Amino acid sequence: MLSLEGIGWTLPGGEQILKKIDLTVPDGKLTVVTGPNGGGKTSLAKLIAGVERPTAGRILLDGEDITDWDVTRRAKAGVAYAFQQPVRFKGLTVRDLLAIAAGGELCEGRICDLLATVGLCAREYEDRAVDASLSGGESKRIELATVLARENARVLVFDEPEAGIDLWSFTSLIQAFERLKRRKKEALLVISHQERILEIADHIVVVAEGLVRQSGPRAAVLPALMAGDKAAMCPRGKEG
C-alpha cells in the first residue's frame, strides 16, 4: 500500500504546485486521479516515483518512509512509473528493455504476451531499437509493456496511459488493468481523464489547484463528474 501524508511541492521560484495532499493507494485496487489540466496530477505522479522530491509531507510504502529515496532506490523497491512522455534509449532493443524491466531474460512467450497486451506484434517489435525510429504512440506502448514486465512491482503508476494509442490498443490496455486488479497484488495508480478508465476504477481522486477536491469510491464520485464536471475529465491544454 502507498500512502501520501500532507504532501506539498513548491517550485524553487516559490510557486506552490501541491498543497497538503493526503492519498492512499491500496493493494489490489485501481485508484484513478483525475481533474483539470494544471492541477498538479503529473507532479503528484513524479513525486511518487521519486523524479521530484516533496517540500512537505511524507510518502510511505507499506508503512516504510520512502520520502527521501531517489528514483533508483524506489524502482528497486517496486515502484514502477510510466512517464507521460516516454524516454528513448539508443543502443537498446525492445527485447533488451523488457528484460531489464523484468530483471532477467524473458522467454518468447512472455515477450509476446507483454507486447500483445499493449497492441504490438512481438515479431515486428522485439528487435526494434528503442530510439527515434519509433513513433510517439509506439514508444508509449513499449513503455507500458516495460511497467507490466516488472516482476517485483508493488506500486504501478501510469501517467495518462491512453495518450497516443489507438482504440484497439486502448481496449487491450483496459483488459490489462482489469487483469492486474484481479491479481490483487499491486497498488495501481492511473492519472487519466478517460471515461472508460474512470469506469473501471475502484477509487477516484479529483485533484485541482494542488488540492484533493473530491475522493471516494467510483460509485460516489463518478456520477457527479459525468453529470456536472466534464471539464475535470476531458480538459484541453497542457498538463501540470
CSV table of C-alpha atoms in Angstrom, one decimal, residues 14-106:
chain,number,residue,atom,x,y,z
A,14,GLY,CA,8.0,29.9,-4.9
A,15,GLU,CA,5.1,28.7,-6.9
A,16,GLN,CA,3.1,26.1,-4.9
A,17,ILE,CA,2.0,23.2,-7.1
A,18,LEU,CA,0.7,20.8,-4.5
A,19,LYS,CA,-0.8,21.6,-1.1
A,20,LYS,CA,-1.1,19.1,1.7
A,21,ILE,CA,-2.2,16.1,-0.4
A,22,ASP,CA,-3.4,13.1,1.6
A,23,LEU,CA,-3.9,10.0,-0.5
A,24,THR,CA,-3.9,6.2,0.0
A,25,VAL,CA,-3.5,3.7,-2.9
A,26,PRO,CA,-4.4,0.2,-1.6
A,27,ASP,CA,-3.0,-3.0,-3.0
A,28,GLY,CA,-5.2,-4.9,-5.5
A,29,LYS,CA,-7.2,-1.8,-6.3
A,30,LEU,CA,-7.2,0.7,-9.1
A,31,THR,CA,-7.1,4.3,-8.0
A,32,VAL,CA,-7.6,6.9,-10.7
A,33,VAL,CA,-6.5,10.5,-10.2
A,34,THR,CA,-8.3,13.0,-12.5
A,35,GLY,CA,-9.1,16.7,-12.6
A,36,PRO,CA,-8.4,19.8,-14.8
A,37,ASN,CA,-5.1,20.3,-16.5
A,38,GLY,CA,-2.5,22.3,-14.5
A,39,GLY,CA,-4.0,21.0,-11.2
A,40,GLY,CA,-0.9,19.0,-10.2
A,41,LYS,CA,-1.7,15.4,-11.3
A,42,THR,CA,1.5,14.7,-13.2
A,43,SER,CA,3.6,16.4,-10.5
A,44,LEU,CA,2.0,14.1,-8.0
A,45,ALA,CA,3.0,11.0,-10.1
A,46,LYS,CA,6.6,12.3,-10.3
A,47,LEU,CA,6.8,12.8,-6.6
A,48,ILE,CA,5.6,9.2,-6.0
A,49,ALA,CA,8.2,7.8,-8.5
A,50,GLY,CA,11.0,9.9,-6.9
A,51,VAL,CA,11.6,12.0,-10.0
A,52,GLU,CA,10.9,15.0,-7.8
A,53,ARG,CA,11.1,15.4,-4.0
A,54,PRO,CA,8.2,16.9,-2.0
A,55,THR,CA,8.9,20.1,0.0
A,56,ALA,CA,6.4,19.0,2.7
A,57,GLY,CA,4.9,15.8,4.0
A,58,ARG,CA,6.0,12.2,3.6
A,59,ILE,CA,5.4,9.2,1.3
A,60,LEU,CA,5.1,5.7,2.8
A,61,LEU,CA,5.4,2.3,1.0
A,62,ASP,CA,3.8,-0.5,3.2
A,63,GLY,CA,4.5,1.7,6.2
A,64,GLU,CA,8.1,2.5,5.4
A,65,ASP,CA,9.0,6.1,4.8
A,66,ILE,CA,10.5,6.5,1.3
A,67,THR,CA,10.2,10.3,1.1
A,68,ASP,CA,14.0,10.8,0.8
A,69,TRP,CA,14.6,7.8,-1.5
A,70,ASP,CA,15.8,8.6,-5.0
A,71,VAL,CA,14.1,7.2,-8.2
A,72,THR,CA,16.6,4.3,-8.4
A,73,ARG,CA,16.0,3.1,-4.9
A,74,ARG,CA,12.3,3.4,-5.3
A,75,ALA,CA,12.4,1.4,-8.5
A,76,LYS,CA,14.3,-1.4,-6.8
A,77,ALA,CA,11.8,-1.4,-4.0
A,78,GLY,CA,9.0,-1.9,-6.6
A,79,VAL,CA,7.7,1.5,-7.6
A,80,ALA,CA,7.2,1.4,-11.4
A,81,TYR,CA,6.4,4.6,-13.3
A,82,ALA,CA,5.3,5.0,-16.9
A,83,PHE,CA,6.1,8.6,-18.0
A,84,GLN,CA,3.5,10.7,-19.9
A,85,GLN,CA,6.3,11.2,-22.5
A,86,PRO,CA,8.3,8.0,-22.8
A,87,VAL,CA,12.1,8.1,-22.7
A,88,ARG,CA,14.0,6.7,-25.7
A,89,PHE,CA,17.2,4.6,-25.3
A,90,LYS,CA,19.8,4.4,-28.1
A,91,GLY,CA,21.5,1.1,-28.4
A,92,LEU,CA,18.7,-0.9,-26.7
A,93,THR,CA,16.1,-3.1,-28.4
A,94,VAL,CA,12.6,-3.7,-27.2
A,95,ARG,CA,13.7,-7.1,-26.0
A,96,ASP,CA,16.6,-5.7,-24.0
A,97,LEU,CA,14.3,-3.1,-22.4
A,98,LEU,CA,11.7,-5.7,-21.4
A,99,ALA,CA,14.5,-7.9,-19.9
A,100,ILE,CA,15.9,-5.0,-17.9
A,101,ALA,CA,12.4,-4.2,-16.5
A,102,ALA,CA,11.8,-7.9,-15.7
A,103,GLY,CA,15.2,-8.3,-14.0
A,104,GLY,CA,16.3,-11.1,-16.4
A,105,GLU,CA,15.9,-12.6,-19.8
A,106,LEU,CA,12.3,-13.3,-21.0
